[in-house]
Amino acid sequence: MRRNLSAILLLVLLLLALLGPGAFGLNDGAQAPPFSKPSWLDGAIASTIVLDAMANGNSNSATAPLAWEHSAPIRVSVSGRLESGEIRWATPSGDFMLANTPGEVDLDARDIPFKRSLGISPFDSAPNILFPTRGEYALSLTGTGEVTMRIEGGRWGLLGTDHRGRDIAALFVRGIRVSLIVGIAATFIATLLGLSFGLLSGYAGGLTDALIMRAVDVLLSIPTLPILMVVTGIWGKGLWNLVVILSVFSWMGTARTVRAMTLSLRDAPWVEGLRALGARRNYILFRHLVPEALPLLLANVALGVPGAILSEAGLAFLGLSDPRVPSWGRMLHEAHTFGAFTNGAWWMILPPGLGICLICLIFMDIGRKLEERADPRLAQAARSGALKEAEV
Amino acid sequence: MIALLKRVGASVLVLGVVLVLNFFLFRIMPGDPLTSIVDPRFSPEAKAQLAAQWGLDRPMSEQFAVYIREMLSFRFGLSMMTGAPVWDELKTRVPNTVALLLPALILSTALGLSLGVKAALARGSIVERVVLLSGAVSFSFPSFFVQLILLLCFGYVWQVFPLRGTTSIPPPEGPLAILDYVWHIAMPLFSLVIMGFGGLALYIRNLMVKSLGEDYVLMARARGLPHGRVVWNHAFRSILPPVLTIFLLSLPGVVSGAVITETVFSLNGAGRFLLEATNSHDYPAAGAAFFLLALLTVVCNLLADLCYVIVDPRVRREGSRG
């Protein structure tokens, strides 16, 4: 079980990515007030409370009591119809007159006229005035009419909501796709590039070799993120643009490994034998050298995925990703830009961040296992503990 | 001496590639560089005038010559957003980047070195566990996530450090200004150090474990040399070349990390300038910031390369990296 933990986790993530948030009844449109806490947190009411008060000709007043045990809600609205009389809101520390003119009543705590009628500045929060403490509240109607008060709490869903009131859980599930696609596709292409350049460099030798290796050296000593920023800024922020750019700037390590391997195999006796038997260069390369390198390459792919995922997340965090595609990096970008800090909204930061860490750890673990399988000496060293992480 | 010249030559080559890349990235790309500042309603004459202002109407070869001259003279041309020389804006920001990067690099290297060696000496101790953990963290945790968490804890919950910027508003006077600067830069610096030392420490630990098991170390011990000398002059000395190599390879990543750090903590550095310039399609400004970041990497690279020549006697003698 423990041996295959990362494989199982990867399968779970793949399944989640394939099904998408829709399969769990999650919707990534706006759901609830912005910055709602996860519903399992204390301190605010879980869902919307509706208070109804109706008075017709028979009784000239109606009261809807409410025992309030929480901090102030996020949104309060009052709607209904008043034929005569007035609507009052009784709190433990005083009464408020909400409406006393006949007609349609449509008040929202965000409306400035409503705030003025309560006697507060437009920049103050009306719910804090309407819900000052815990205690007994009552919505009362004297006269005739009907009125409904909606109190929207600060808690919603499994992981709360973001600055636009979208469900974080839905965005989280949606974001898996981007990380997996970018991570795997970019590394796959980069490995193909690295394989071809490495083979070419190692087997051809001479000027080609010198040129390719110089290019590798140069590319390795240029900071990648600024280039990626410039290129995405000019080319556009699409997902596949990102994949192409990431793979163009991450093939160098593989090329070096493959070249070293080709160099050591090129003059091995069995390859020399093949040449003596009249085998063509392409035959030797693709029927013998590539299969030889394949297990190590597979491990290389898995070990390269975290790097690609981190690069993608970094770019998205800088705002250089498609704004229509929710990804984990994008979620962190929005948390950083749209006030998760002024609202203390840690639930906007932890899920995507931990998601990135988890997916990277999974791929590193799988990569290391593949590497051990490709090179049993490593596994032996790991078991004896002498060289545990030597190849990191 | 030949080895030295070779290193300098390689650095110049990298800079040349950066310069050429920088030029062609902005000019061969789809779309006119002017599109970001030109309104479709502009008359052709107005457009032509703007093109002339940035020299975009000249032949490519002439543009390239002008571009190289501007870059090498550190003037970088005019910004497309403000119309002012790019360098005027950049020169206030580069010191911030350097003030963040250099201490971060020095501190994380020192920490990585000492912890890595300590971990190799005390197998199974807490130090070793810390090194193994921090190594794994530095490879799999996005740096900006760690920084966001730090910001949330120290900036929002406990309010020990400021949430953003390099100076308080209004900026304090006299010696307090330096303290204020340090206070603002402390958290970004701390985050860079804790994200930076892990990889190096892990690498050094692995090399040291191997090197401590070698025969020459046993021999040194058998000769009765003091412990410190065996560890540092015999075991550690022999792993220095590969350590320097990994250090060299990590430099571009450090610069990339600075870009993100500046964004997270809203520091006015060259990296954030690059981001702003890219977002507003201000190509001359973005190109200049990119060039400066690359230059910073190349200079650090060259310095580390010089150390390589000192550290590895084989390189000194043969002029090749073996």
Coordinates of N, CA and C in Angstrom, one line a residue, chain A residues 214 217-227 229-235 237 249 256 306-307 310 313-315 317-320 328-329 332-333 335-336 340-347 349-354 356-358 360-361 364 385-392, chain B residues 6 10 13-14 17-18 21-22 25-26 29-30 123 132 136 138-145 147-149 151-152 156 163 202-203 205-206 209-210 246 248-249 251-253 255-257 259-260 263-266 271 274-275 278-279 281 283 286-287 290 293-294 297-298 301:
Chain A
R214 N 27.4 23.7 -26.8 CA 27.5 25.2 -26.5 C 26.1 25.8 -26.2
D217 N 24.9 24.9 -22.9 CA 25.5 25.7 -21.9 C 24.9 27.1 -21.8
V218 N 24.7 27.7 -22.9 CA 24.2 29.0 -23.0 C 22.7 29.0 -22.4
L219 N 21.9 28.1 -22.9 CA 20.5 28.1 -22.4 C 20.5 27.8 -20.9
L220 N 21.4 27.0 -20.4 CA 21.4 26.7 -19.0 C 21.8 27.9 -18.1
S221 N 22.5 28.8 -18.7 CA 22.9 30.0 -17.9 C 22.1 31.2 -18.1
I222 N 21.0 31.1 -18.8 CA 20.1 32.2 -18.9 C 18.9 32.0 -18.0
P223 N 18.5 32.9 -17.2 CA 17.3 32.7 -16.3 C 16.1 32.5 -17.1
T224 N 15.4 31.4 -16.9 CA 14.3 31.0 -17.8 C 13.0 31.8 -17.6
L225 N 12.7 32.1 -16.3 CA 11.5 32.8 -16.0 C 11.3 34.1 -16.8
P226 N 12.3 35.0 -16.7 CA 12.2 36.2 -17.5 C 11.9 36.0 -19.0
I227 N 12.6 35.0 -19.6 CA 12.3 34.7 -21.0 C 10.9 34.2 -21.2
M229 N 8.4 34.9 -19.3 CA 7.5 36.1 -19.1 C 7.4 36.9 -20.4
V230 N 8.6 37.2 -21.0 CA 8.6 38.0 -22.2 C 7.9 37.3 -23.3
V231 N 8.2 36.0 -23.5 CA 7.6 35.3 -24.6 C 6.1 35.1 -24.4
T232 N 5.6 34.8 -23.2 CA 4.1 34.7 -23.1 C 3.5 36.1 -23.2
G233 N 4.2 37.1 -22.8 CA 3.7 38.5 -22.9 C 3.5 38.8 -24.4
I234 N 4.3 38.3 -25.2 CA 4.2 38.7 -26.7 C 3.4 37.7 -27.4
W235 N 3.6 36.4 -27.1 CA 2.9 35.4 -27.9 C 1.4 35.2 -27.5
K237 N -1.2 34.2 -23.9 CA -1.1 33.4 -22.7 C -1.8 32.0 -22.8
F249 N 12.5 25.5 -23.4 CA 13.5 25.9 -22.5 C 13.8 24.9 -21.4
R256 N 22.0 16.5 -22.2 CA 23.3 16.1 -21.6 C 23.3 14.7 -21.2
P306 N 7.6 17.9 -12.2 CA 7.5 18.9 -11.2 C 8.0 20.3 -11.6
G307 N 9.2 20.2 -12.3 CA 9.7 21.5 -12.8 C 8.8 22.2 -13.7
L310 N 5.9 23.6 -11.7 CA 6.2 24.8 -10.9 C 6.4 26.0 -11.8
A313 N 3.0 27.1 -12.8 CA 2.3 27.8 -11.7 C 2.9 29.2 -11.4
G314 N 4.2 29.3 -11.6 CA 4.9 30.5 -11.4 C 4.4 31.6 -12.4
L315 N 4.3 31.2 -13.6 CA 3.9 32.1 -14.6 C 2.4 32.5 -14.4
F317 N 1.0 32.5 -11.6 CA 0.9 33.3 -10.4 C 1.3 34.8 -10.7
L318 N 2.1 35.0 -11.7 CA 2.5 36.3 -12.1 C 1.4 36.9 -13.0
G319 N 0.3 36.1 -13.2 CA -0.8 36.6 -14.0 C -0.6 36.4 -15.5
L320 N 0.4 35.6 -15.9 CA 0.7 35.3 -17.3 C 0.1 34.0 -17.7
W328 N -4.2 26.3 -10.7 CA -3.8 26.5 -9.3 C -3.0 27.8 -9.2
G329 N -2.1 28.0 -10.2 CA -1.3 29.2 -10.1 C -2.1 30.4 -10.3
L332 N -3.8 31.3 -7.0 CA -2.9 32.0 -6.1 C -2.7 33.4 -6.6
H333 N -2.7 33.6 -7.9 CA -2.5 35.0 -8.4 C -3.7 35.8 -8.0
A335 N -5.8 35.3 -5.5 CA -5.8 35.5 -4.1 C -4.8 36.6 -3.7
H336 N -3.7 36.7 -4.4 CA -2.7 37.7 -4.1 C -3.2 39.1 -4.6
A340 N -7.0 38.6 -0.8 CA -7.1 37.5 0.2 C -6.4 37.9 1.5
F341 N -5.4 38.8 1.4 CA -4.7 39.1 2.6 C -5.5 40.1 3.4
T342 N -6.1 41.1 2.8 CA -6.9 42.0 3.6 C -8.1 41.4 4.2
N343 N -8.5 40.2 3.6 CA -9.6 39.5 4.2 C -9.2 38.3 5.0
G344 N -7.9 38.1 5.1 CA -7.5 36.9 5.9 C -8.0 35.6 5.3
A345 N -8.2 35.6 3.9 CA -8.8 34.4 3.3 C -7.8 33.3 3.0
W346 N -7.3 32.6 4.1 CA -6.3 31.6 3.8 C -6.9 30.5 3.0
W347 N -8.2 30.3 3.0 CA -8.7 29.2 2.2 C -8.6 29.4 0.7
I349 N -5.7 30.3 -0.4 CA -4.3 30.1 -0.7 C -3.9 28.7 -0.5
L350 N -4.3 28.1 0.6 CA -3.9 26.8 1.0 C -4.2 25.7 0.0
P351 N -5.5 25.6 -0.5 CA -5.8 24.4 -1.4 C -5.0 24.4 -2.7
P352 N -4.9 25.5 -3.4 CA -4.1 25.4 -4.7 C -2.7 25.2 -4.4
G353 N -2.1 25.9 -3.3 CA -0.7 25.7 -3.0 C -0.4 24.3 -2.6
L354 N -1.2 23.7 -1.7 CA -0.9 22.4 -1.3 C -1.1 21.4 -2.5
I356 N -0.4 22.0 -5.6 CA 0.9 22.0 -6.4 C 1.9 21.2 -5.7
C357 N 2.1 21.3 -4.4 CA 3.1 20.6 -3.7 C 2.8 19.1 -3.8
L358 N 1.6 18.7 -3.6 CA 1.2 17.3 -3.7 C 1.6 16.7 -5.0
C360 N 3.6 17.7 -7.2 CA 5.1 17.6 -7.5 C 5.7 16.4 -6.7
L361 N 5.3 16.3 -5.4 CA 5.8 15.2 -4.6 C 5.5 13.8 -5.3
M364 N 7.7 13.3 -8.2 CA 9.1 13.0 -7.8 C 9.3 11.6 -7.3
G385 N 21.1 2.7 2.3 CA 21.0 4.0 2.9 C 22.3 4.9 2.7
A386 N 23.2 4.3 2.0 CA 24.5 5.1 1.8 C 24.3 6.3 1.0
L387 N 23.5 6.2 0.0 CA 23.5 7.2 -1.1 C 22.1 7.7 -1.3
K388 N 21.3 7.9 -0.2 CA 19.9 7.9 -0.4 C 19.4 8.8 -1.5
E389 N 19.8 10.1 -1.5 CA 19.2 11.0 -2.5 C 20.3 11.5 -3.5
A390 N 21.3 10.6 -3.7 CA 22.5 11.1 -4.4 C 22.2 11.7 -5.8
E391 N 21.1 11.2 -6.4 CA 20.9 11.6 -7.8 C 19.9 12.8 -7.9
V392 N 19.6 13.4 -6.8 CA 18.7 14.5 -6.9 C 19.3 15.7 -7.7
Chain B
K6 N 38.9 31.6 -21.2 CA 37.8 30.7 -21.7 C 36.5 31.0 -21.0
A10 N 33.1 32.5 -22.6 CA 31.8 31.9 -22.5 C 30.7 32.8 -22.0
L13 N 29.8 35.1 -24.7 CA 28.9 34.4 -25.6 C 27.5 34.4 -25.1
V14 N 27.3 34.1 -23.8 CA 25.9 34.0 -23.3 C 25.3 35.4 -23.4
V17 N 24.2 36.0 -27.0 CA 23.0 35.2 -27.3 C 21.8 36.0 -26.7
V18 N 21.9 36.4 -25.4 CA 20.8 37.1 -24.8 C 20.4 38.4 -25.6
L21 N 18.7 37.3 -28.9 CA 17.4 36.8 -28.6 C 16.5 37.9 -28.2
N22 N 16.9 38.8 -27.4 CA 16.2 39.9 -26.9 C 15.7 40.7 -28.1
L25 N 13.2 38.4 -30.4 CA 12.0 38.1 -29.7 C 10.9 39.2 -30.0
F26 N 11.4 40.4 -29.9 CA 10.5 41.6 -29.9 C 10.2 42.0 -31.3
M29 N 8.3 38.6 -33.7 CA 7.0 38.1 -33.2 C 5.8 38.5 -34.1
P30 N 4.7 37.7 -34.0 CA 3.5 38.2 -34.8 C 3.1 39.5 -34.1
R123 N 25.0 11.5 10.8 CA 23.9 10.8 10.2 C 22.9 10.4 11.2
L132 N 17.3 16.8 4.8 CA 16.5 16.0 3.8 C 15.2 16.6 3.5
A136 N 13.8 18.3 0.0 CA 12.5 17.9 -0.7 C 11.6 19.1 -0.9
S138 N 12.4 22.2 -1.2 CA 12.9 23.2 -2.2 C 12.7 22.7 -3.6
F139 N 12.5 21.4 -3.7 CA 12.3 20.8 -5.1 C 10.8 20.7 -5.5
S140 N 10.0 20.7 -4.5 CA 8.6 20.4 -4.8 C 7.6 21.5 -4.4
F141 N 8.1 22.5 -3.5 CA 7.1 23.5 -3.1 C 7.4 24.7 -4.0
P142 N 6.3 25.3 -4.5 CA 6.5 26.6 -5.3 C 6.9 27.7 -4.3
S143 N 7.9 28.4 -4.7 CA 8.5 29.4 -3.7 C 7.4 30.4 -3.3
F144 N 6.6 30.8 -4.3 CA 5.6 31.8 -4.0 C 4.5 31.4 -3.1
F145 N 4.3 30.0 -3.0 CA 3.3 29.5 -2.1 C 3.9 29.7 -0.7
Q147 N 6.0 31.8 0.3 CA 6.1 33.2 0.6 C 4.7 33.8 0.9
L148 N 3.7 33.3 0.2 CA 2.3 33.7 0.5 C 1.9 33.3 1.9
I149 N 2.3 32.1 2.3 CA 2.0 31.6 3.7 C 2.7 32.5 4.7
L151 N 3.7 35.5 4.3 CA 3.0 36.8 4.3 C 1.7 36.8 5.1
L152 N 1.0 35.7 4.9 CA -0.3 35.5 5.7 C 0.0 35.5 7.2
Y156 N -0.2 39.3 8.0 CA -1.7 39.5 8.3 C -2.0 39.1 9.7
L163 N 3.2 44.2 4.9 CA 2.6 43.4 3.8 C 3.3 43.7 2.5
L202 N 21.4 19.5 0.6 CA 21.1 18.1 0.3 C 22.3 17.5 -0.5
Y203 N 22.6 18.3 -1.5 CA 23.7 17.9 -2.5 C 25.0 17.8 -1.8
R205 N 25.5 17.3 1.4 CA 25.4 16.1 2.3 C 25.7 14.8 1.6
N206 N 25.1 14.7 0.4 CA 25.3 13.4 -0.3 C 26.8 13.3 -0.8
V209 N 29.0 12.6 2.4 CA 28.8 11.2 2.9 C 29.8 10.3 2.1
K210 N 29.8 10.5 0.8 CA 30.6 9.7 -0.1 C 32.1 10.0 0.2
I246 N 27.0 22.8 -9.2 CA 25.6 22.9 -8.9 C 25.2 24.3 -8.5
L248 N 26.6 27.0 -9.8 CA 26.5 27.7 -11.0 C 25.1 27.4 -11.7
L249 N 24.7 26.2 -11.7 CA 23.5 25.8 -12.4 C 22.3 26.4 -11.7
L251 N 22.1 29.4 -10.3 CA 22.0 30.8 -10.3 C 20.9 31.4 -11.1
P252 N 20.6 30.9 -12.4 CA 19.5 31.4 -13.1 C 18.2 31.2 -12.4
G253 N 18.1 30.1 -11.7 CA 16.9 29.9 -10.9 C 16.7 30.9 -9.8
V255 N 17.7 34.0 -9.8 CA 17.3 35.2 -10.4 C 15.8 35.1 -10.8
S256 N 15.4 34.0 -11.3 CA 14.0 33.8 -11.6 C 13.1 33.9 -10.3
G257 N 13.7 33.3 -9.3 CA 13.0 33.4 -8.0 C 12.8 34.8 -7.5
V259 N 12.3 37.4 -9.3 CA 11.2 38.0 -10.0 C 9.9 37.8 -9.3
I260 N 9.7 36.5 -8.9 CA 8.5 36.1 -8.2 C 8.4 36.7 -6.8
T263 N 7.4 40.2 -6.8 CA 5.9 40.3 -7.1 C 5.1 40.1 -5.8
V264 N 5.5 39.0 -5.1 CA 4.7 38.6 -3.9 C 4.8 39.7 -2.9
F265 N 6.0 40.3 -2.6 CA 6.1 41.3 -1.6 C 6.0 42.7 -2.1
S266 N 5.6 42.8 -3.4 CA 5.5 44.2 -4.0 C 6.7 45.0 -3.8
G271 N 12.8 42.8 -11.4 CA 11.9 41.7 -11.8 C 10.5 42.2 -12.0
L274 N 10.0 44.2 -15.0 CA 9.9 43.3 -16.2 C 8.4 42.9 -16.3
L275 N 7.8 42.4 -15.2 CA 6.4 42.0 -15.2 C 5.5 43.1 -15.6
T278 N 6.0 43.8 -19.3 CA 5.4 42.8 -20.1 C 3.9 42.9 -20.2
N279 N 3.3 43.2 -19.0 CA 1.9 43.3 -19.0 C 1.4 44.5 -19.8
H281 N 2.9 45.6 -22.4 CA 3.5 45.5 -23.8 C 4.5 46.6 -24.1
Y283 N 7.7 47.1 -24.9 CA 8.8 46.2 -25.3 C 10.2 46.7 -25.0
A286 N 10.7 46.0 -21.2 CA 10.8 44.6 -20.9 C 12.1 44.1 -21.4
G287 N 12.6 44.5 -22.6 CA 13.8 44.0 -23.1 C 15.0 44.4 -22.2
F290 N 15.0 42.4 -18.9 CA 15.4 41.1 -19.2 C 16.9 41.0 -19.4
L293 N 18.6 41.4 -16.0 CA 18.5 40.2 -15.2 C 19.5 39.1 -15.7
A294 N 19.6 39.0 -17.0 CA 20.5 38.1 -17.6 C 22.0 38.5 -17.3
T297 N 22.9 37.5 -13.9 CA 23.2 36.0 -13.8 C 24.6 35.8 -14.3
V298 N 24.9 36.4 -15.5 CA 26.2 36.1 -16.1 C 27.3 36.6 -15.2
N301 N 27.7 34.2 -12.5 CA 28.2 33.0 -13.1 C 29.7 33.1 -13.3

